[in-house]
Short mmCIF file of N, CA and C in Angstrom, two decimals:
data_model
loop_
_atom_site.label_atom_id
_atom_site.label_comp_id
_atom_site.label_asym_id
_atom_site.label_seq_id
_atom_site.Cartn_x
_atom_site.Cartn_y
_atom_site.Cartn_z
N MET I 1 96.22 91.90 93.31
CA MET I 1 95.64 92.98 92.36
C MET I 1 93.71 92.56 92.75
N TYR I 2 93.36 93.31 93.21
CA TYR I 2 91.87 93.17 93.29
C TYR I 2 91.41 93.94 92.39
N PRO I 3 89.69 93.16 91.47
CA PRO I 3 89.42 93.72 90.95
C PRO I 3 89.12 94.57 91.05
N ALA I 4 88.31 95.67 90.46
CA ALA I 4 87.74 97.15 90.07
C ALA I 4 86.98 97.03 90.69
N GLU I 5 85.55 95.89 90.00
CA GLU I 5 84.35 96.34 91.33
C GLU I 5 84.43 96.06 92.04
N LEU I 6 84.99 95.23 92.70
CA LEU I 6 85.51 94.75 94.35
C LEU I 6 85.08 96.05 95.00
N VAL I 7 86.60 96.69 94.81
CA VAL I 7 87.08 97.91 95.29
C VAL I 7 86.37 99.46 95.57
N LYS I 8 85.71 99.02 94.14
CA LYS I 8 84.77 100.39 94.28
C LYS I 8 83.91 100.61 95.13
N PRO I 9 83.20 100.57 95.83
CA PRO I 9 82.36 101.08 96.70
C PRO I 9 83.56 101.00 98.34
N MET I 10 84.61 100.65 98.27
CA MET I 10 85.49 100.95 99.44
C MET I 10 86.35 102.28 99.12
N ARG I 11 86.61 102.14 97.96
CA ARG I 11 87.01 103.77 96.88
C ARG I 11 86.12 104.92 97.66
N GLU I 12 85.04 104.40 97.61
CA GLU I 12 83.87 105.36 97.23
C GLU I 12 83.56 105.95 98.75
N ASP I 13 83.84 105.08 99.82
CA ASP I 13 83.76 105.50 100.99
C ASP I 13 84.50 106.36 101.20
N LEU I 14 85.40 106.59 100.71
CA LEU I 14 86.42 107.96 101.11
C LEU I 14 86.27 108.90 100.20
N THR I 15 86.08 108.67 98.71
CA THR I 15 86.05 110.12 98.00
C THR I 15 84.89 110.37 98.26
N SER I 16 83.81 110.17 98.39
CA SER I 16 82.32 110.90 98.51
C SER I 16 82.57 111.51 99.73
N VAL I 17 83.55 111.44 100.51
CA VAL I 17 83.41 112.36 101.56
C VAL I 17 84.70 113.58 101.21
N GLY I 18 85.34 113.76 100.06
CA GLY I 18 86.49 114.56 99.73
C GLY I 18 87.75 114.26 99.48
N PHE I 19 88.17 112.79 99.85
CA PHE I 19 89.55 112.35 99.85
C PHE I 19 89.66 112.17 98.46
N THR I 20 91.03 112.45 97.42
CA THR I 20 91.49 112.02 96.59
C THR I 20 92.23 111.06 96.30
N GLU I 21 91.74 110.11 95.05
CA GLU I 21 92.81 109.10 94.93
C GLU I 21 94.21 109.23 94.25
N LEU I 22 95.35 108.91 95.10
CA LEU I 22 96.50 108.91 94.03
C LEU I 22 96.57 107.20 94.07
N HIS I 23 96.72 107.55 92.49
CA HIS I 23 96.83 106.23 91.78
C HIS I 23 98.25 106.10 91.62
N THR I 24 98.96 107.01 91.12
CA THR I 24 100.70 106.81 90.48
C THR I 24 101.41 107.47 91.70
N THR I 25 102.57 107.07 91.47
CA THR I 25 103.80 107.78 91.78
C THR I 25 103.71 109.49 91.56
N ASP I 26 103.16 109.73 90.64
CA ASP I 26 103.30 110.99 90.39
C ASP I 26 102.47 111.81 91.08
N ASP I 27 101.15 111.10 90.95
CA ASP I 27 100.44 111.47 92.16
C ASP I 27 100.57 111.67 93.34
N VAL I 28 101.45 110.93 93.94
CA VAL I 28 101.67 110.93 95.28
C VAL I 28 102.64 112.13 95.66
N GLN I 29 103.92 111.95 94.57
CA GLN I 29 104.92 112.91 94.80
C GLN I 29 104.35 114.43 94.96
N ALA I 30 103.31 115.23 94.00
CA ALA I 30 102.59 115.98 93.55
C ALA I 30 101.76 116.51 95.05
N ALA I 31 101.32 115.19 95.56
CA ALA I 31 100.35 115.38 97.19
C ALA I 31 101.44 115.66 98.24
N MET I 32 102.23 114.83 98.64
CA MET I 32 102.92 115.54 99.22
C MET I 32 103.91 116.72 99.37
N LYS I 33 103.87 117.61 98.01
CA LYS I 33 104.74 118.70 97.97
C LYS I 33 103.63 119.85 98.30
N LYS I 34 102.34 119.51 98.70
CA LYS I 34 101.25 120.24 99.03
C LYS I 34 101.62 121.20 100.27
N GLU I 35 101.68 122.42 100.51
CA GLU I 35 101.77 123.24 101.31
C GLU I 35 100.45 122.65 102.60
N GLY I 36 100.53 123.02 103.89
CA GLY I 36 99.63 122.57 105.16
C GLY I 36 99.37 121.35 105.41
N THR I 37 98.37 120.88 106.24
CA THR I 37 98.03 119.67 106.83
C THR I 37 97.75 118.72 105.54
N THR I 38 98.26 117.37 105.70
CA THR I 38 97.51 116.62 104.47
C THR I 38 97.66 114.94 105.40
N LEU I 39 96.37 114.34 105.05
CA LEU I 39 95.58 113.24 105.38
C LEU I 39 96.26 112.53 104.66
N VAL I 40 96.92 111.05 104.92
CA VAL I 40 96.98 110.29 103.87
C VAL I 40 96.35 108.85 104.66
N VAL I 41 95.16 108.13 103.72
CA VAL I 41 94.22 107.11 104.20
C VAL I 41 95.22 105.81 103.52
N VAL I 42 96.00 104.98 103.76
CA VAL I 42 96.28 103.74 103.28
C VAL I 42 94.91 102.94 103.23
N ASN I 43 94.26 102.51 102.33
CA ASN I 43 93.04 101.90 102.32
C ASN I 43 92.75 100.37 101.88
N SER I 44 92.26 99.62 102.36
CA SER I 44 92.43 98.12 102.20
C SER I 44 90.97 97.46 101.97
N VAL I 45 90.79 96.48 101.52
CA VAL I 45 89.75 95.25 101.76
C VAL I 45 89.61 94.77 103.10
N CYS I 46 90.29 94.96 103.89
CA CYS I 46 90.43 94.19 105.43
C CYS I 46 89.17 94.77 106.17
N GLY I 47 88.61 93.80 107.03
CA GLY I 47 87.81 94.05 107.53
C GLY I 47 87.67 95.43 108.70
N CYS I 48 89.14 95.58 109.10
CA CYS I 48 89.07 96.63 110.27
C CYS I 48 89.11 98.01 109.46
N ALA I 49 89.14 97.78 108.06
CA ALA I 49 89.31 99.00 106.93
C ALA I 49 87.86 99.27 106.84
N ALA I 50 86.72 98.31 106.71
CA ALA I 50 85.69 98.83 106.56
C ALA I 50 84.84 98.86 107.74
N ALA I 51 85.09 98.27 108.87
CA ALA I 51 84.52 98.57 110.07
C ALA I 51 84.83 99.50 111.14
N ASN I 52 86.50 99.90 110.83
CA ASN I 52 87.07 100.75 111.52
C ASN I 52 87.44 102.19 111.12
N ALA I 53 88.22 101.72 110.09
CA ALA I 53 89.57 102.62 109.48
C ALA I 53 88.70 103.43 108.81
N ARG I 54 87.79 103.49 107.86
CA ARG I 54 87.44 104.07 106.79
C ARG I 54 86.36 105.05 107.50
N PRO I 55 84.75 104.45 108.40
CA PRO I 55 83.84 104.94 109.44
C PRO I 55 85.16 106.21 110.63
N GLY I 56 85.95 105.77 110.93
CA GLY I 56 86.74 106.50 111.63
C GLY I 56 86.82 107.79 111.04
N ALA I 57 87.66 107.82 109.95
CA ALA I 57 88.26 108.66 108.92
C ALA I 57 86.60 110.01 108.94
N ARG I 58 86.18 109.27 108.56
CA ARG I 58 84.79 110.39 108.02
C ARG I 58 84.31 110.82 108.99
N MET I 59 84.04 110.13 110.03
CA MET I 59 83.74 110.59 111.39
C MET I 59 84.40 111.85 111.72
N ALA I 60 85.81 111.69 111.93
CA ALA I 60 86.86 112.40 112.05
C ALA I 60 86.70 114.13 111.19
N LEU I 61 86.12 113.96 110.25
CA LEU I 61 85.62 115.06 109.26
C LEU I 61 84.75 115.58 109.93
N GLN I 62 84.21 115.57 110.57
CA GLN I 62 82.93 116.47 111.33
C GLN I 62 83.65 117.49 111.78
N ASN I 63 84.73 117.29 112.26
CA ASN I 63 85.54 118.12 113.15
C ASN I 63 85.78 119.53 112.80
N ALA I 64 85.57 120.71 113.74
CA ALA I 64 85.80 122.15 113.28
C ALA I 64 87.10 122.17 112.43
N LYS I 65 88.22 121.65 112.69
CA LYS I 65 89.36 121.68 112.01
C LYS I 65 89.90 120.04 111.22
N THR I 66 89.99 120.42 110.19
CA THR I 66 90.43 119.27 109.41
C THR I 66 91.63 119.46 108.56
N PRO I 67 92.06 118.64 107.58
CA PRO I 67 93.61 119.02 107.32
C PRO I 67 93.05 119.69 106.18
N ASP I 68 94.14 120.40 105.41
CA ASP I 68 93.67 120.63 104.24
C ASP I 68 93.46 120.02 102.99
N ASN I 69 94.25 119.19 103.09
CA ASN I 69 94.25 117.70 101.72
C ASN I 69 94.24 116.52 102.40
N LEU I 70 93.17 115.79 101.52
CA LEU I 70 92.55 114.34 102.18
C LEU I 70 93.18 113.61 100.87
N TYR I 71 94.04 112.36 101.23
CA TYR I 71 94.51 111.28 100.18
C TYR I 71 94.53 110.38 100.52
N THR I 72 94.31 109.63 99.25
CA THR I 72 93.95 108.06 99.63
C THR I 72 94.76 107.05 99.03
N VAL I 73 95.73 106.00 98.97
CA VAL I 73 95.98 105.10 97.99
C VAL I 73 95.18 103.66 98.73
N PHE I 74 95.37 102.77 97.86
CA PHE I 74 94.36 101.82 97.97
C PHE I 74 95.47 100.83 97.99
N ALA I 75 96.02 99.94 99.19
CA ALA I 75 96.51 99.18 99.38
C ALA I 75 96.36 97.39 98.10
N GLY I 76 97.45 96.86 97.36
CA GLY I 76 96.33 95.75 96.58
C GLY I 76 96.20 96.42 95.31
N VAL I 77 96.06 97.01 95.27
CA VAL I 77 95.45 97.72 93.66
C VAL I 77 96.65 98.89 93.33
N ASP I 78 97.04 99.99 94.29
CA ASP I 78 97.62 100.89 93.33
C ASP I 78 99.36 100.73 93.95
N ARG I 79 99.89 99.94 93.80
CA ARG I 79 100.91 99.28 94.17
C ARG I 79 101.95 100.18 94.52
N GLU I 80 102.69 100.84 93.50
CA GLU I 80 103.52 101.73 93.15
C GLU I 80 103.37 103.30 94.10
N ALA I 81 101.82 103.43 94.01
CA ALA I 81 101.92 104.62 94.42
C ALA I 81 101.81 104.33 96.15
N THR I 82 100.74 103.53 96.53
CA THR I 82 101.16 102.69 98.08
C THR I 82 102.28 102.65 98.48
N GLU I 83 103.23 102.26 97.66
CA GLU I 83 104.71 102.00 98.54
C GLU I 83 105.21 103.10 98.27
N LEU I 84 104.69 104.48 97.32
CA LEU I 84 106.34 105.65 97.87
C LEU I 84 105.16 106.19 98.85
N ALA I 85 103.60 106.19 99.00
CA ALA I 85 103.26 106.90 100.15
C ALA I 85 103.77 106.42 101.37
N ARG I 86 104.09 105.12 101.36
CA ARG I 86 104.52 104.25 102.78
C ARG I 86 105.75 105.24 103.10
N ASN I 87 106.37 105.21 102.20
CA ASN I 87 108.19 105.64 102.14
C ASN I 87 107.97 107.04 103.19
N PHE I 88 106.99 107.84 102.63
CA PHE I 88 106.69 109.33 103.36
C PHE I 88 106.59 109.15 104.81
N MET I 89 106.04 107.42 105.34
CA MET I 89 105.29 107.61 106.70
C MET I 89 107.23 106.45 107.36
N VAL I 90 108.11 106.78 106.97
CA VAL I 90 109.26 106.09 107.48
C VAL I 90 109.48 106.89 108.74
N PRO I 91 109.16 106.37 110.05
CA PRO I 91 110.27 104.89 110.12
C PRO I 91 109.14 103.90 110.65
N PHE I 92 107.52 104.19 110.47
CA PHE I 92 106.57 103.33 110.15
C PHE I 92 106.56 102.28 109.58
N PRO I 93 106.38 100.93 109.85
CA PRO I 93 106.84 99.53 108.94
C PRO I 93 105.15 99.74 108.06
N PRO I 94 105.48 99.53 107.08
CA PRO I 94 104.07 99.34 106.23
C PRO I 94 102.61 98.64 106.66
N SER I 95 101.72 99.13 106.67
CA SER I 95 100.59 98.35 107.42
C SER I 95 99.48 99.04 106.58
N SER I 96 98.41 98.25 106.67
CA SER I 96 97.25 98.62 105.87
C SER I 96 96.10 97.85 106.68
N PRO I 97 94.77 98.56 107.11
CA PRO I 97 95.25 100.38 106.72
C PRO I 97 95.90 100.76 107.55
N SER I 98 96.18 102.15 106.99
CA SER I 98 96.84 102.97 108.18
C SER I 98 96.21 104.37 107.38
N MET I 99 96.82 105.46 108.47
CA MET I 99 96.67 107.15 108.17
C MET I 99 97.53 107.73 108.70
N ALA I 100 97.94 108.55 108.15
CA ALA I 100 99.38 109.48 108.81
C ALA I 100 98.77 111.02 108.54
N LEU I 101 99.30 111.84 109.52
CA LEU I 101 98.92 113.39 109.09
C LEU I 101 100.08 113.75 108.91
N PHE I 102 100.52 114.48 107.87
CA PHE I 102 101.83 115.64 107.49
C PHE I 102 101.48 116.75 107.77
N LYS I 103 102.14 117.53 107.97
CA LYS I 103 102.04 119.17 108.17
C LYS I 103 103.48 119.71 107.43
N ASP I 104 102.89 120.31 106.59
CA ASP I 104 104.29 121.05 105.71
C ASP I 104 104.89 119.82 105.09
N GLY I 105 104.33 118.56 104.54
CA GLY I 105 105.34 117.54 104.09
C GLY I 105 105.96 116.27 105.06
N GLU I 106 106.05 117.17 106.68
CA GLU I 106 106.69 116.43 107.67
C GLU I 106 106.02 115.56 108.66
N LEU I 107 105.43 114.27 108.53
CA LEU I 107 104.88 113.17 109.16
C LEU I 107 104.84 113.88 110.61
N VAL I 108 103.69 114.05 111.02
CA VAL I 108 103.60 114.44 112.51
C VAL I 108 102.33 113.63 113.22
N HIS I 109 102.02 112.90 112.74
CA HIS I 109 100.60 111.75 113.51
C HIS I 109 100.39 110.55 112.33
N MET I 110 100.65 109.20 112.95
CA MET I 110 100.28 108.23 112.56
C MET I 110 99.36 107.17 113.49
N LEU I 111 98.47 106.77 112.66
CA LEU I 111 98.13 105.41 113.18
C LEU I 111 97.93 104.43 112.50
N GLU I 112 98.92 103.09 112.96
CA GLU I 112 99.02 101.95 112.25
C GLU I 112 97.99 101.23 112.14
N ARG I 113 98.01 99.52 111.81
CA ARG I 113 97.01 98.99 112.25
C ARG I 113 96.71 98.47 113.08
N HIS I 114 97.71 98.45 113.85
CA HIS I 114 97.35 98.15 115.94
C HIS I 114 96.90 98.94 115.97
N HIS I 115 96.76 100.07 116.05
CA HIS I 115 95.65 100.93 116.54
C HIS I 115 94.30 101.38 115.84
N ILE I 116 94.24 100.50 115.01
CA ILE I 116 93.03 100.68 114.15
C ILE I 116 92.20 99.29 114.41
N GLU I 117 92.81 98.04 114.08
CA GLU I 117 92.39 97.02 113.92
C GLU I 117 91.56 96.46 115.75
N GLY I 118 90.66 95.92 116.12
CA GLY I 118 89.71 96.05 117.44
C GLY I 118 89.17 97.13 117.69
N ARG I 119 89.22 98.65 117.43
CA ARG I 119 89.17 99.52 117.96
C ARG I 119 87.99 100.02 117.23
N PRO I 120 87.06 100.59 117.52
CA PRO I 120 85.67 101.16 117.56
C PRO I 120 85.99 102.52 116.59
N ALA I 121 85.53 102.33 115.53
CA ALA I 121 85.43 103.51 114.53
C ALA I 121 85.70 104.87 115.26
N GLU I 122 84.65 104.86 116.69
CA GLU I 122 84.46 106.53 117.15
C GLU I 122 85.86 106.81 117.76
N LEU I 123 86.34 105.87 118.25
CA LEU I 123 87.47 105.84 119.32
C LEU I 123 88.81 106.25 118.30
N ILE I 124 89.10 105.97 116.91
CA ILE I 124 89.56 106.11 115.90
C ILE I 124 89.73 107.47 115.15
N ALA I 125 88.55 107.98 115.16
CA ALA I 125 88.13 108.95 115.06
C ALA I 125 88.62 110.39 116.21
N ASP I 126 88.57 110.04 117.17
CA ASP I 126 88.48 110.67 118.41
C ASP I 126 89.92 110.83 118.28
N ASN I 127 91.00 109.97 118.10
CA ASN I 127 92.13 109.91 117.66
C ASN I 127 92.73 111.06 116.74
N LEU I 128 92.32 110.76 115.29
CA LEU I 128 92.46 111.92 114.61
C LEU I 128 91.96 113.03 115.12
N VAL I 129 90.80 113.31 115.83
CA VAL I 129 90.44 114.63 115.84
C VAL I 129 91.60 115.28 117.16
N ASP I 130 92.11 114.85 118.00
CA ASP I 130 93.10 114.83 118.71
C ASP I 130 94.07 115.84 117.96
N ALA I 131 94.76 115.11 116.77
CA ALA I 131 95.57 115.40 115.71
C ALA I 131 95.17 116.63 115.25
N PHE I 132 94.06 116.36 114.31
CA PHE I 132 93.29 117.57 114.01
C PHE I 132 93.88 118.86 114.70
N ASN I 133 93.13 119.12 115.57
CA ASN I 133 93.07 120.17 116.57
C ASN I 133 94.20 120.72 116.99
N GLU I 134 95.29 119.47 117.39
CA GLU I 134 96.71 120.27 117.28
C GLU I 134 97.52 121.01 116.15
N TYR I 135 97.33 120.11 114.95
CA TYR I 135 98.22 119.92 113.70
C TYR I 135 97.39 121.40 112.76
N CYS I 136 95.88 120.81 112.53
CA CYS I 136 95.28 121.77 111.93
C CYS I 136 95.31 123.31 111.99
#
């Protein structure tokens, strides 16, 4: 478990642009029942989350089409919520960071850590924008 003061700015990286944090399994269950398109970002303390994932997610939200719902869980902090969110991402194995786009509860697009690590934020944003334009 990471100290709250350490992850606070990492959380705010996403909440400051409209993401809602899911801290409990009840939060995740309620979020996944929402209609429309839902982006779930599994946040992390790793360098690729800071340099690539979070900036890419923020950039993608500048697109004309964006998901109806924006959520985030924090791996290594909100363990039970993260585990349940990852269950909705099956058949993809757990990875942090990662991003999943759902439409009416169905997984339609997935970015795993290996799609994020070592890639510039702009490329991640482009990938998300393509998915937003197709499904949102």
